[in-house]
Coordinates of C-alpha atoms in Angstrom, one line a residue:
M1 CA 25.2 27.5 14.6
S2 CA 27.3 24.7 13.4
S3 CA 27.0 21.1 14.7
P4 CA 28.0 17.7 13.4
F5 CA 25.2 15.9 11.2
G6 CA 23.4 13.6 13.5
T7 CA 23.8 15.7 16.8
W8 CA 21.2 18.7 15.3
P9 CA 18.4 19.7 17.6
S10 CA 15.1 18.7 16.4
P11 CA 11.1 19.3 16.9
F12 CA 10.6 15.3 15.8
S13 CA 10.6 13.5 18.7
P14 CA 9.1 9.8 18.8
S15 CA 6.0 10.9 20.4
A16 CA 5.3 14.0 18.1
V17 CA 5.6 11.1 14.7
A18 CA 3.6 8.4 16.2
A19 CA 0.7 11.6 17.1
S20 CA 1.1 12.7 13.5
S21 CA 0.9 9.6 11.6
P22 CA -2.8 8.4 11.1
R23 CA -3.8 6.5 8.3
F24 CA -6.6 7.8 5.9
D25 CA -8.9 5.0 4.7
G26 CA -11.2 6.3 3.0
A27 CA -14.3 9.0 2.5
V28 CA -17.4 9.5 1.4
F29 CA -20.2 12.1 1.1
V30 CA -23.2 11.6 3.6
G31 CA -25.4 14.3 2.9
D32 CA -24.3 17.4 3.8
E33 CA -21.3 15.8 5.9
I34 CA -17.9 14.0 5.3
W35 CA -16.9 10.7 6.6
W36 CA -13.4 9.2 6.5
G37 CA -11.3 6.2 8.1
E38 CA -8.6 7.2 10.2
S39 CA -5.9 5.0 12.2
V40 CA -5.6 5.9 15.9
P41 CA -1.6 5.3 16.9
A42 CA -2.7 6.0 20.7
Q43 CA -5.1 3.3 20.8
G44 CA -3.1 0.7 19.0
G45 CA -4.1 1.2 15.6
R46 CA -7.6 0.9 15.7
R47 CA -9.1 2.3 12.7
T48 CA -12.3 4.5 13.5
V49 CA -14.5 6.7 10.9
R50 CA -14.7 10.6 11.4
S51 CA -17.0 13.1 10.1
T52 CA -16.9 16.6 9.2
T53 CA -19.1 17.9 12.3
G54 CA -16.7 16.1 15.0
A55 CA -17.9 13.1 15.7
E56 CA -16.4 9.7 16.1
I57 CA -18.5 7.9 14.3
L58 CA -17.1 4.3 14.9
P59 CA -16.7 4.5 18.7
A60 CA -14.0 2.7 20.9
P61 CA -13.4 -0.4 21.4
W62 CA -14.7 -1.1 17.5
S63 CA -12.2 -1.1 14.7
A64 CA -12.8 -1.4 10.6
R65 CA -10.2 -3.5 9.6
S66 CA -10.7 -6.4 7.0
R67 CA -7.9 -9.6 6.7
V68 CA -9.2 -11.0 3.4
H69 CA -6.1 -11.4 1.3
E70 CA -3.9 -11.0 4.6
Y71 CA -3.8 -6.9 3.9
G72 CA -7.3 -6.4 3.5
G73 CA -8.9 -2.9 2.5
G74 CA -12.0 -1.8 1.7
A75 CA -13.3 -2.2 5.2
W76 CA -16.0 0.3 6.2
T77 CA -18.6 2.7 3.5
A78 CA -21.9 4.2 4.5
D79 CA -25.1 4.9 2.4
S80 CA -26.6 8.6 2.4
S81 CA -28.8 7.9 4.8
G82 CA -25.8 7.7 7.3
T83 CA -25.5 3.9 8.1
L84 CA -22.2 2.7 8.4
Y85 CA -21.3 -0.2 7.1
F86 CA -17.9 -2.2 8.3
V87 CA -15.7 -5.3 9.2
D88 CA -14.8 -6.0 12.6
A89 CA -11.7 -6.3 13.0
D90 CA -11.5 -9.4 16.0
T91 CA -14.6 -11.2 13.9
Q92 CA -14.2 -10.4 10.6
R93 CA -17.8 -10.2 10.7
V94 CA -19.9 -7.3 8.6
H95 CA -21.5 -5.0 11.0
R96 CA -24.0 -2.3 10.4
M97 CA -24.8 0.8 12.7
S98 CA -27.7 2.8 11.8
P99 CA -27.8 7.1 13.3
G100 CA -28.1 6.2 17.1
D101 CA -28.3 2.2 17.2
A102 CA -25.4 0.1 18.3
P103 CA -23.1 -1.9 16.1
A104 CA -25.3 -5.2 14.9
P105 CA -23.8 -7.9 12.9
L106 CA -25.1 -8.5 9.2
T107 CA -22.7 -11.9 8.4
P108 CA -22.1 -15.2 10.1
Q109 CA -19.3 -15.9 12.2
G110 CA -16.3 -17.9 10.8
P111 CA -15.2 -15.9 7.0
A112 CA -13.3 -12.8 6.5
H113 CA -15.1 -10.2 4.8
G114 CA -13.8 -6.9 2.6
G115 CA -14.0 -4.3 -0.2
L116 CA -17.4 -3.0 0.9
R117 CA -19.3 -1.1 -1.7
V118 CA -23.0 0.3 -1.3
Q119 CA -24.5 0.5 -4.4
Q120 CA -28.2 1.4 -5.3
G121 CA -29.3 0.3 -1.7
R122 CA -27.4 -3.2 -2.2
L123 CA -24.9 -4.0 0.4
F124 CA -21.8 -6.4 -1.6
A125 CA -18.4 -7.4 -0.2
V126 CA -15.2 -9.5 -1.2
R127 CA -15.6 -12.7 1.5
E128 CA -12.7 -15.1 2.2
D129 CA -12.9 -18.8 4.3
L130 CA -10.4 -20.6 5.0
S131 CA -11.9 -23.6 7.3
S132 CA -12.1 -26.0 4.2
E133 CA -9.5 -26.7 1.5
P134 CA -9.4 -25.4 -0.8
H135 CA -10.1 -22.3 0.6
R136 CA -13.2 -20.3 -0.6
R137 CA -13.9 -17.0 -1.8
A138 CA -16.9 -14.8 -3.3
I139 CA -18.7 -11.9 -4.0
I140 CA -21.4 -11.9 -1.7
E141 CA -24.8 -9.1 -1.7
I142 CA -25.3 -8.9 2.0
P143 CA -29.4 -8.3 3.1
T144 CA -29.0 -4.8 5.1
D145 CA -31.9 -5.9 7.5
G146 CA -29.6 -8.6 9.9
S147 CA -31.3 -11.7 8.3
A148 CA -28.2 -13.2 7.4
A149 CA -26.5 -12.7 10.7
E150 CA -27.4 -16.1 11.8
D151 CA -28.6 -18.2 8.4
A152 CA -25.6 -17.6 6.3
S153 CA -28.6 -19.3 3.3
R154 CA -29.6 -15.4 3.4
L155 CA -27.0 -14.0 1.9
S156 CA -26.6 -13.8 -2.1
I157 CA -23.9 -15.6 -3.6
I158 CA -22.4 -14.0 -6.6
T159 CA -19.6 -16.1 -7.8
E160 CA -17.5 -18.3 -5.4
G161 CA -14.6 -20.7 -6.0
P162 CA -11.2 -21.0 -5.5
S163 CA -9.8 -17.9 -7.4
F164 CA -9.5 -14.5 -5.8
H165 CA -12.0 -11.6 -6.9
A166 CA -12.2 -7.7 -6.5
H167 CA -14.1 -4.4 -7.1
P168 CA -17.5 -5.3 -7.5
A169 CA -19.5 -2.8 -9.7
L170 CA -23.8 -3.1 -9.8
S171 CA -24.8 -1.8 -13.2
P172 CA -27.5 0.9 -13.2
D173 CA -30.1 -1.1 -13.6
G174 CA -29.6 -3.1 -11.3
T175 CA -29.2 -6.3 -13.7
R176 CA -25.6 -7.3 -13.9
L177 CA -22.7 -7.1 -12.0
A178 CA -19.2 -6.9 -13.2
W179 CA -15.7 -7.5 -10.3
V180 CA -12.3 -8.1 -11.4
E181 CA -11.0 -12.2 -11.1
W182 CA -7.8 -14.2 -10.9
S183 CA -6.5 -17.6 -10.6
G184 CA -3.9 -18.7 -7.4
Q185 CA -1.3 -19.2 -9.9
R186 CA -0.6 -15.5 -11.1
M187 CA -0.7 -12.1 -8.8
P188 CA -3.4 -9.4 -9.9
W189 CA -0.5 -7.3 -11.1
Q190 CA 0.6 -9.6 -13.6
Q191 CA -3.0 -11.4 -15.2
A192 CA -6.4 -10.6 -14.1
S193 CA -9.9 -10.8 -15.7
L194 CA -12.7 -8.6 -16.1
V195 CA -15.9 -11.2 -15.8
V196 CA -19.8 -9.5 -16.4
S197 CA -22.4 -11.7 -14.6
D198 CA -26.3 -10.9 -14.8
G199 CA -26.9 -14.2 -12.0
T200 CA -27.5 -17.1 -15.0
R201 CA -24.6 -16.1 -16.9
R202 CA -20.9 -15.1 -17.0
T203 CA -18.8 -13.4 -20.1
T204 CA -15.0 -12.9 -19.1
L205 CA -13.4 -10.2 -21.3
P206 CA -9.9 -10.0 -22.4
T207 CA -7.8 -8.4 -20.4
L208 CA -4.2 -8.4 -19.7
A209 CA -4.0 -6.7 -15.8
A210 CA -7.8 -5.0 -15.1
L211 CA -8.3 -2.9 -12.4
Q212 CA -11.8 -0.9 -10.9
P213 CA -14.5 -1.8 -13.5
E214 CA -17.2 1.0 -13.4
W215 CA -20.2 1.4 -15.4
G216 CA -20.8 4.2 -18.0
G217 CA -24.3 3.7 -18.6
D218 CA -26.5 0.2 -18.5
D219 CA -24.2 -1.3 -21.8
A220 CA -20.7 0.1 -21.1
L221 CA -17.8 -0.7 -18.8
V222 CA -14.9 1.7 -17.7
Y223 CA -11.6 -0.2 -16.2
A224 CA -7.6 0.2 -16.2
D225 CA -5.7 -2.1 -18.0
D226 CA -2.4 -2.5 -19.3
P227 CA -1.6 -4.1 -22.9
S228 CA 0.0 -0.9 -23.1
G229 CA 2.6 -1.5 -20.3
R230 CA 1.1 1.5 -18.7
W231 CA -2.3 0.8 -16.9
A232 CA -4.6 3.5 -18.9
L233 CA -8.5 4.0 -19.3
H234 CA -10.6 1.7 -21.7
R235 CA -14.6 1.5 -22.6
Q236 CA -15.9 -2.0 -23.8
R237 CA -18.8 -1.7 -24.9
L238 CA -21.7 -4.5 -24.2
H239 CA -24.6 -5.6 -25.6
H240 CA -26.1 -7.7 -22.7
L241 CA -22.9 -9.5 -22.0
D242 CA -21.5 -9.7 -25.3
P243 CA -18.5 -7.5 -26.1
E244 CA -18.7 -5.2 -28.9
G245 CA -15.7 -4.6 -30.9
A246 CA -12.7 -3.6 -29.1
P247 CA -11.6 -1.7 -26.2
V248 CA -11.5 2.7 -26.9
P249 CA -8.4 4.2 -24.9
V250 CA -10.1 6.7 -22.4
G251 CA -8.6 10.5 -22.9
D252 CA -5.4 11.4 -24.2
A253 CA -3.2 10.3 -21.8
G254 CA -0.4 8.7 -23.8
D255 CA 1.5 5.7 -22.4
D256 CA 4.0 7.7 -20.2
A257 CA 1.9 7.3 -16.3
D258 CA -0.3 4.8 -14.8
T259 CA -3.6 4.5 -13.8
G260 CA -3.5 2.1 -11.1
Y261 CA -1.0 -0.3 -9.3
G262 CA -0.4 -3.2 -7.4
L263 CA -4.1 -4.5 -6.1
W264 CA -2.5 -5.1 -2.9
V265 CA -5.9 -3.6 -0.8
L266 CA -9.2 -3.8 -2.2
G267 CA -10.1 -0.2 -1.3
N268 CA -8.1 1.5 -3.7
R269 CA -10.1 3.6 -5.9
W270 CA -7.7 5.4 -9.2
Y271 CA -10.8 7.1 -10.8
Q272 CA -14.4 8.2 -10.4
P273 CA -16.9 9.1 -13.0
L274 CA -18.8 12.0 -12.8
D275 CA -22.6 12.5 -13.1
D276 CA -22.0 14.3 -16.2
G277 CA -20.0 11.6 -17.9
R278 CA -16.5 13.7 -17.1
I279 CA -13.6 10.7 -14.9
V280 CA -11.4 12.0 -12.1
L281 CA -8.7 10.2 -12.8
V282 CA -5.2 9.8 -11.0
R283 CA -2.1 9.4 -13.1
T284 CA 1.5 7.8 -11.7
D285 CA 5.0 8.2 -13.3
G286 CA 7.0 8.3 -9.3
R287 CA 4.6 10.4 -7.8
D288 CA 0.5 11.1 -8.8
E289 CA -1.0 13.9 -10.2
V290 CA -4.9 14.0 -10.7
V291 CA -6.6 15.0 -14.1
V292 CA -10.6 15.5 -15.4
V293 CA -10.8 13.9 -18.5
E294 CA -13.2 16.2 -20.4
H295 CA -16.1 15.2 -23.1
D296 CA -13.6 15.9 -25.6
G297 CA -10.8 13.5 -24.3
R298 CA -8.9 15.8 -23.4
M299 CA -7.0 15.7 -19.6
R300 CA -6.5 18.8 -17.2
R301 CA -4.7 18.6 -14.2
L302 CA -6.7 19.7 -10.8
D303 CA -4.0 21.7 -8.5
I304 CA -4.1 19.7 -5.5
P305 CA -2.0 19.0 -2.9
A306 CA -2.1 15.4 -3.2
D307 CA 0.5 13.7 -5.2
G308 CA 1.3 10.3 -4.0
H309 CA -1.0 7.6 -3.2
V310 CA -4.1 9.3 -4.3
S311 CA -7.6 7.5 -3.6
V312 CA -10.2 9.0 -5.7
D313 CA -13.0 7.4 -3.5
D314 CA -16.2 9.1 -3.9
V315 CA -18.3 12.1 -5.9
S316 CA -20.9 14.3 -5.7
G317 CA -21.8 17.0 -8.1
S318 CA -18.4 18.1 -9.5
R319 CA -17.1 17.5 -5.9
V320 CA -14.5 14.7 -6.0
L321 CA -13.4 13.5 -2.2
L322 CA -9.1 12.5 -2.4
T323 CA -7.0 10.9 0.4
G324 CA -3.2 10.1 0.1
D325 CA 0.1 11.4 0.4
S326 CA 1.5 15.2 -0.5
S327 CA 5.2 16.3 -1.0
R328 CA 4.1 19.5 0.3
A329 CA 1.9 18.2 3.3
A330 CA 1.2 15.7 5.7
S331 CA -1.3 12.5 4.4
G332 CA -4.7 13.5 4.1
V333 CA -8.2 14.2 3.1
W334 CA -9.1 16.8 0.9
C335 CA -12.4 17.3 -1.3
V336 CA -12.0 19.4 -4.8
D337 CA -14.4 21.0 -7.1
V338 CA -13.1 20.4 -10.3
D339 CA -15.3 23.3 -11.8
S340 CA -14.0 26.2 -9.5
G341 CA -10.6 24.7 -8.5
V342 CA -11.7 25.2 -4.6
V343 CA -9.7 22.8 -2.7
T344 CA -10.8 21.8 0.7
T345 CA -8.7 20.2 3.5
V346 CA -11.3 17.8 5.4
A347 CA -8.3 16.0 7.7
G348 CA -4.6 16.0 8.2
G349 CA -3.3 17.6 4.7
L350 CA -1.3 20.5 7.2
P351 CA 1.4 22.2 5.1
V352 CA 4.9 21.0 5.7
D353 CA 7.2 23.7 7.1
R354 CA 9.8 24.4 3.9
A355 CA 12.8 25.4 7.0
W356 CA 12.3 22.0 8.2
M357 CA 11.5 20.1 4.8
P358 CA 12.3 21.2 1.4
P359 CA 11.0 18.8 -1.0
A360 CA 12.3 15.4 -2.0
S361 CA 14.8 15.2 -5.4
Q362 CA 13.7 12.5 -7.4
I363 CA 16.7 11.4 -8.7
V364 CA 17.8 8.6 -11.4
V365 CA 21.1 6.6 -11.3
D366 CA 22.6 4.4 -14.4
G367 CA 22.4 0.7 -12.3
A368 CA 23.6 -2.7 -13.6
H369 CA 19.5 -3.7 -14.9
G370 CA 19.0 0.2 -16.0
A371 CA 17.6 3.2 -14.4
V372 CA 17.0 3.5 -10.6
H373 CA 14.7 5.8 -9.5
A374 CA 14.5 7.4 -6.0
F375 CA 13.7 10.0 -3.8
A376 CA 16.3 11.8 -2.2
Y377 CA 16.1 13.5 1.3
P378 CA 19.2 16.0 2.0
P379 CA 19.8 17.2 5.9
S380 CA 17.6 20.3 6.7
H381 CA 17.8 22.4 9.2
P382 CA 16.6 26.6 9.5
D383 CA 19.3 27.0 12.1
V384 CA 22.6 24.7 12.4
S385 CA 24.5 23.4 9.6
A386 CA 27.4 21.1 10.0
P387 CA 31.2 22.1 9.9
E388 CA 32.8 22.8 6.5
G389 CA 34.1 20.0 4.7
E390 CA 31.7 17.4 6.5
L391 CA 29.8 14.6 4.7
P392 CA 26.4 13.8 5.7
P393 CA 25.3 10.1 7.2
Y394 CA 22.5 8.8 4.7
L395 CA 19.8 6.3 5.9
V396 CA 18.4 4.4 2.4
L397 CA 15.3 3.1 2.8
V398 CA 13.6 0.0 1.1
H399 CA 9.5 -0.5 0.0
G400 CA 8.2 -3.6 1.1
G401 CA 6.1 -5.6 -1.3
P402 CA 8.3 -5.7 -3.4
T403 CA 5.8 -4.7 -5.9
A404 CA 5.4 -1.1 -4.4
H405 CA 6.7 2.2 -4.5
V406 CA 7.4 5.4 -3.0
T407 CA 6.4 8.8 -3.6
G408 CA 8.6 11.6 -2.2
A409 CA 6.1 12.3 0.2
A410 CA 6.3 14.3 3.1
S411 CA 6.9 12.7 6.0
S412 CA 7.1 13.7 9.7
A413 CA 8.5 10.3 10.1
I414 CA 11.5 11.1 7.5
A415 CA 12.6 14.7 8.9
F416 CA 12.7 12.6 12.5
Y417 CA 16.2 12.4 10.1
T418 CA 16.8 15.0 7.8
S419 CA 16.1 17.2 11.2
R420 CA 18.8 15.6 12.8
G421 CA 21.6 15.8 9.9
I422 CA 20.3 12.1 8.7
G423 CA 19.8 12.4 5.2
V424 CA 17.4 9.7 3.6
L425 CA 17.4 8.0 0.4
D426 CA 14.1 6.2 -0.7
V427 CA 14.6 4.0 -3.7
N428 CA 12.1 2.3 -5.9
Y429 CA 14.0 -0.2 -7.3
G430 CA 13.4 -2.9 -10.1
G431 CA 10.0 -4.3 -9.5
S432 CA 8.2 -0.9 -7.9
S433 CA 5.4 -0.3 -9.4
G434 CA 4.3 3.6 -10.7
Y435 CA 6.9 3.3 -13.8
G436 CA 4.8 0.7 -15.7
R437 CA 5.2 -3.1 -16.7
A438 CA 8.8 -3.3 -17.9
Y439 CA 10.2 -1.9 -14.8
R440 CA 8.1 -4.2 -12.7
E441 CA 8.8 -7.3 -14.6
R442 CA 12.1 -6.2 -14.2
L443 CA 12.1 -8.3 -10.5
D444 CA 10.8 -11.2 -12.1
G445 CA 13.3 -13.9 -11.6
G446 CA 15.8 -11.8 -9.6
W447 CA 14.8 -11.1 -6.3
G448 CA 17.8 -11.0 -4.4
V449 CA 20.0 -9.9 -7.1
V450 CA 18.2 -6.8 -9.3
D451 CA 16.6 -5.3 -5.8
V452 CA 20.5 -5.3 -4.2
D453 CA 21.7 -4.0 -6.9
D454 CA 19.5 -1.3 -7.5
V455 CA 19.8 0.3 -3.9
I456 CA 23.5 -0.6 -4.1
A457 CA 23.6 1.7 -7.5
A458 CA 21.4 4.5 -5.7
A459 CA 23.7 4.7 -2.9
R460 CA 26.9 4.6 -4.5
G461 CA 25.8 7.2 -7.0
L462 CA 24.5 9.6 -3.5
A463 CA 28.2 9.0 -2.4
D464 CA 29.9 9.4 -5.9
A465 CA 28.3 12.9 -6.1
G466 CA 29.9 14.1 -3.4
L467 CA 26.1 14.2 -1.4
A468 CA 27.0 11.4 1.1
D469 CA 29.8 10.3 3.7
P470 CA 30.3 6.3 1.7
A471 CA 31.7 5.4 5.1
R472 CA 28.5 6.1 7.0
I473 CA 25.7 4.8 4.6
A474 CA 23.1 2.8 6.4
I475 CA 19.8 0.8 5.2
R476 CA 16.2 0.1 6.8
G477 CA 14.1 -2.2 4.8
S478 CA 10.2 -3.7 6.1
S479 CA 9.2 -7.2 5.4
A480 CA 10.5 -7.6 1.6
G481 CA 12.4 -4.5 2.1
G482 CA 14.0 -6.2 5.1
W483 CA 14.9 -9.0 2.7
T484 CA 17.0 -7.2 0.3
V485 CA 18.5 -4.9 3.4
L486 CA 20.1 -8.4 4.7
S487 CA 20.7 -9.0 1.2
A488 CA 23.0 -6.4 0.2
L489 CA 24.9 -6.8 3.4
V490 CA 25.3 -10.7 2.8
R491 CA 27.2 -8.8 -0.6
G492 CA 28.6 -5.9 1.8
G493 CA 30.9 -3.3 0.7
T494 CA 28.3 -0.4 0.5
F495 CA 26.4 -0.3 3.9
A496 CA 27.8 0.5 7.4
A497 CA 24.9 -1.3 9.2
G498 CA 21.3 -2.4 8.0
I499 CA 17.7 -1.9 9.9
S500 CA 15.3 -4.8 9.0
R501 CA 12.0 -4.8 10.5
Y502 CA 9.9 -8.1 9.7
G503 CA 11.9 -9.0 7.3
V504 CA 12.2 -12.3 5.0
T505 CA 15.5 -14.0 5.5
D506 CA 14.8 -17.3 4.3
L507 CA 13.0 -18.0 1.1
R508 CA 11.5 -21.9 1.9
M509 CA 10.6 -20.6 5.2
L510 CA 8.3 -18.1 3.6
S511 CA 7.4 -20.3 1.0
A512 CA 6.2 -22.7 3.7
H513 CA 4.3 -19.9 5.7
S514 CA 2.9 -18.2 2.7
H515 CA -0.9 -17.9 2.4
D516 CA -2.7 -18.2 -0.6
F517 CA -2.8 -14.3 -2.0
E518 CA 1.2 -14.2 -2.4
A519 CA 1.9 -18.3 -2.8
P520 CA 2.4 -17.8 -6.6
Y521 CA 4.3 -14.5 -5.7
I522 CA 7.9 -16.1 -4.3
E523 CA 7.6 -18.6 -7.7
G524 CA 7.4 -15.2 -10.3
L525 CA 10.2 -13.9 -8.1
V526 CA 12.6 -16.6 -7.8
G527 CA 11.4 -19.8 -9.5
P528 CA 9.1 -22.9 -8.7
L529 CA 9.9 -25.2 -6.3
P530 CA 11.1 -28.1 -5.6
E531 CA 12.9 -27.1 -9.3
A532 CA 14.7 -24.1 -8.0
E533 CA 15.0 -24.9 -4.3
D534 CA 19.5 -24.7 -4.3
L535 CA 17.9 -20.9 -6.2
Y536 CA 16.2 -20.2 -2.6
I537 CA 19.1 -21.2 -0.4
E538 CA 21.6 -19.9 -2.7
R539 CA 19.7 -15.8 -2.6
S540 CA 18.3 -16.1 1.0
P541 CA 20.6 -14.0 3.3
L542 CA 20.0 -16.6 6.2
T543 CA 22.2 -19.2 4.1
H544 CA 25.2 -16.7 3.9
A545 CA 25.0 -15.0 7.4
D546 CA 28.3 -15.4 7.9
R547 CA 29.0 -12.7 5.0
I548 CA 27.2 -10.0 7.2
D549 CA 30.1 -8.0 9.1
V550 CA 28.1 -4.6 10.1
P551 CA 25.8 -4.0 13.2
V552 CA 22.5 -4.6 12.6
L553 CA 18.8 -3.5 14.5
L554 CA 16.1 -6.9 13.9
M555 CA 12.2 -5.1 14.9
Q556 CA 9.3 -7.5 14.9
G557 CA 5.8 -8.3 15.4
A558 CA 4.4 -11.1 18.0
D559 CA 1.7 -11.7 16.0
D560 CA 2.9 -11.3 12.2
R561 CA 1.4 -14.0 10.0
V562 CA 3.2 -12.4 7.3
V563 CA 6.4 -12.9 8.1
P564 CA 6.6 -14.9 11.2
P565 CA 9.0 -13.7 13.8
A566 CA 10.7 -17.5 13.3
Q567 CA 12.2 -14.9 10.2
S568 CA 13.7 -12.8 12.3
E569 CA 15.3 -15.1 15.0
A570 CA 17.0 -17.2 12.8
I571 CA 18.8 -15.2 11.3
R572 CA 19.3 -12.7 15.1
D573 CA 20.5 -16.7 16.3
A574 CA 23.0 -16.8 13.0
L575 CA 24.4 -13.5 13.9
A576 CA 24.6 -14.3 17.6
E577 CA 26.6 -17.4 16.8
R578 CA 29.3 -15.0 15.2
G579 CA 29.4 -12.7 17.9
V580 CA 28.1 -10.1 15.4
D581 CA 26.9 -6.4 16.4
H582 CA 23.0 -6.7 16.6
E583 CA 20.1 -5.7 18.4
Y584 CA 16.5 -7.7 18.0
V585 CA 13.5 -6.7 19.5
L586 CA 9.9 -8.2 19.4
Y587 CA 6.9 -6.1 20.0
P588 CA 3.7 -7.7 21.4
G589 CA 0.9 -7.3 19.4
E590 CA 2.0 -5.9 17.0
G591 CA 1.6 -7.8 13.2
H592 CA 3.0 -7.2 9.7
G593 CA 3.4 -3.3 10.3
F594 CA 3.7 -1.4 13.2
R595 CA 0.5 0.6 14.4
S596 CA 0.7 1.3 18.2
S597 CA 1.9 5.0 19.0
E598 CA 4.2 2.9 21.9
T599 CA 5.8 0.5 19.6
I600 CA 6.8 3.2 16.8
V601 CA 8.3 5.4 19.5
D602 CA 10.2 2.6 21.2
A603 CA 11.6 1.7 17.3
L604 CA 12.7 5.1 16.2
E605 CA 14.6 5.6 19.6
R606 CA 16.1 2.3 18.8
E607 CA 16.6 3.3 15.2
L608 CA 18.5 6.7 16.4
R609 CA 20.5 5.2 18.9
F610 CA 21.7 2.8 17.0
L611 CA 22.4 4.8 14.1
G612 CA 24.4 6.9 16.4
R613 CA 26.1 4.7 17.8
V614 CA 27.5 3.2 14.2
F615 CA 27.9 6.5 12.9
G616 CA 29.4 7.6 15.9
F617 CA 27.4 10.8 17.2
S618 CA 25.1 11.5 20.0
A619 CA 21.6 12.8 19.3
A620 CA 20.9 15.9 20.8
D621 CA 17.7 14.7 22.7

């Protein structure tokens, strides 16, 4: 059957996309069971914990979610006896839930907690207290008997101060703790230290941007760092707290991939040591691969579905638990035996139908600042094709961060468009992680220039190759991606429409509302205030809203504390004043990211109607 692009009938309805888009959040072995974290879009994005027995371990209305550093992470863990520890989304207090019991608080009211980790029967957490000036952050040990719930003095403070902390790791003999620490002057992927303490003395190891320390015996630390320009594992011998010699690289990987990426959330784990001394780790160069570092340093690749944003969450014998995305299956949780190669799908992970969603193509185009990486998803339908000679419309996606990355994962949210005859181009513009430090640092001082140049280069490259209709290319982004969308529309000449989800519109407003974690971020991306105030004004899309002359769809969470509604409403008012075609919708109860089924459905419906109106097609549904 022949039908114009954009009009193809599709089984990927907005409600089906919402129902198929849970977010998986960590996994652990608990006796003979496997537990994993999972969002429930139908319940407002509540985050629960489930088991391979079919039981929901954390019942409604409880939700495990951390707000430490705003982006949270590590909001739950469990011990081998089946006791669940979690951060209550409403109060940010750590709770314990033993089998058969109701949740009970372990920490006092007030501070937020995250990065939970049970080690040798001891519970550690990252704590953030924003009630005083300066704000205080700490790594703490929490008594599991509940004695600190009303008495904060029962908590053990390992380290505390205005700095940021992550990844507490207890030595096998239980006498020392290692962690990652960074000041409020840099972002952790720019500079982060590795600290070791025995309770009376602390030592800071010379690192550049350390990630995830783990102990390789009582006197050796393994951690990720990127002195070569790519994050890789290193082993540092210790004599008590004094480093012995230089750190030694782990494995023979070379410098063509990263083990690690931006430390936005506290729960990511890029590697795990096995009991026999081997290591399972993730290597990222656009897409992920998971490898085993053998005893002789050779790396053996595992044949698994997961190849995007993979986290190595837990190990037991020769088995490892992985959560992540996949280019050939839905997001999921997998258990892999590294010796036999047997892969078991624990949750999610359903294979995609290649007739509806062929693999994304990795493309590289030349840009003004160097190579630009992207993933292209062409329109695909098993029964319908477009009339001969018609070129497809495309939606260019711009990820947030901007220090984040996309991996070409299979996604019903992308198939929602491609199955209807709308291509999708997902761009890793300069500043994205996953391609090394030099690619990340391309954006330093150039936010609003480099990212815009790169997404324009990617879109034009697709059109110049005859793969997209140059008159029907739209652009969509969220948060920092929304900033790039609006900045590209200000530039003009490439995109016929723009969709901004909770996008940044004014840099001075963003700086004034920025929380502590991101306070130094904007200075690195643009420049320091007040010296660079003129640049803040010049770069902001709001300053040049009079140059936007194409339709714009603005969507915003009413409870967003990272990019408050005032940002979207300012550009809305500027467009309205000039009579520019625009739509604005505010979603009550949503924060920085849409989580409820109702919001996901409404947003997709609005986007499809918007694109159809702009590009001149009527969707089949």
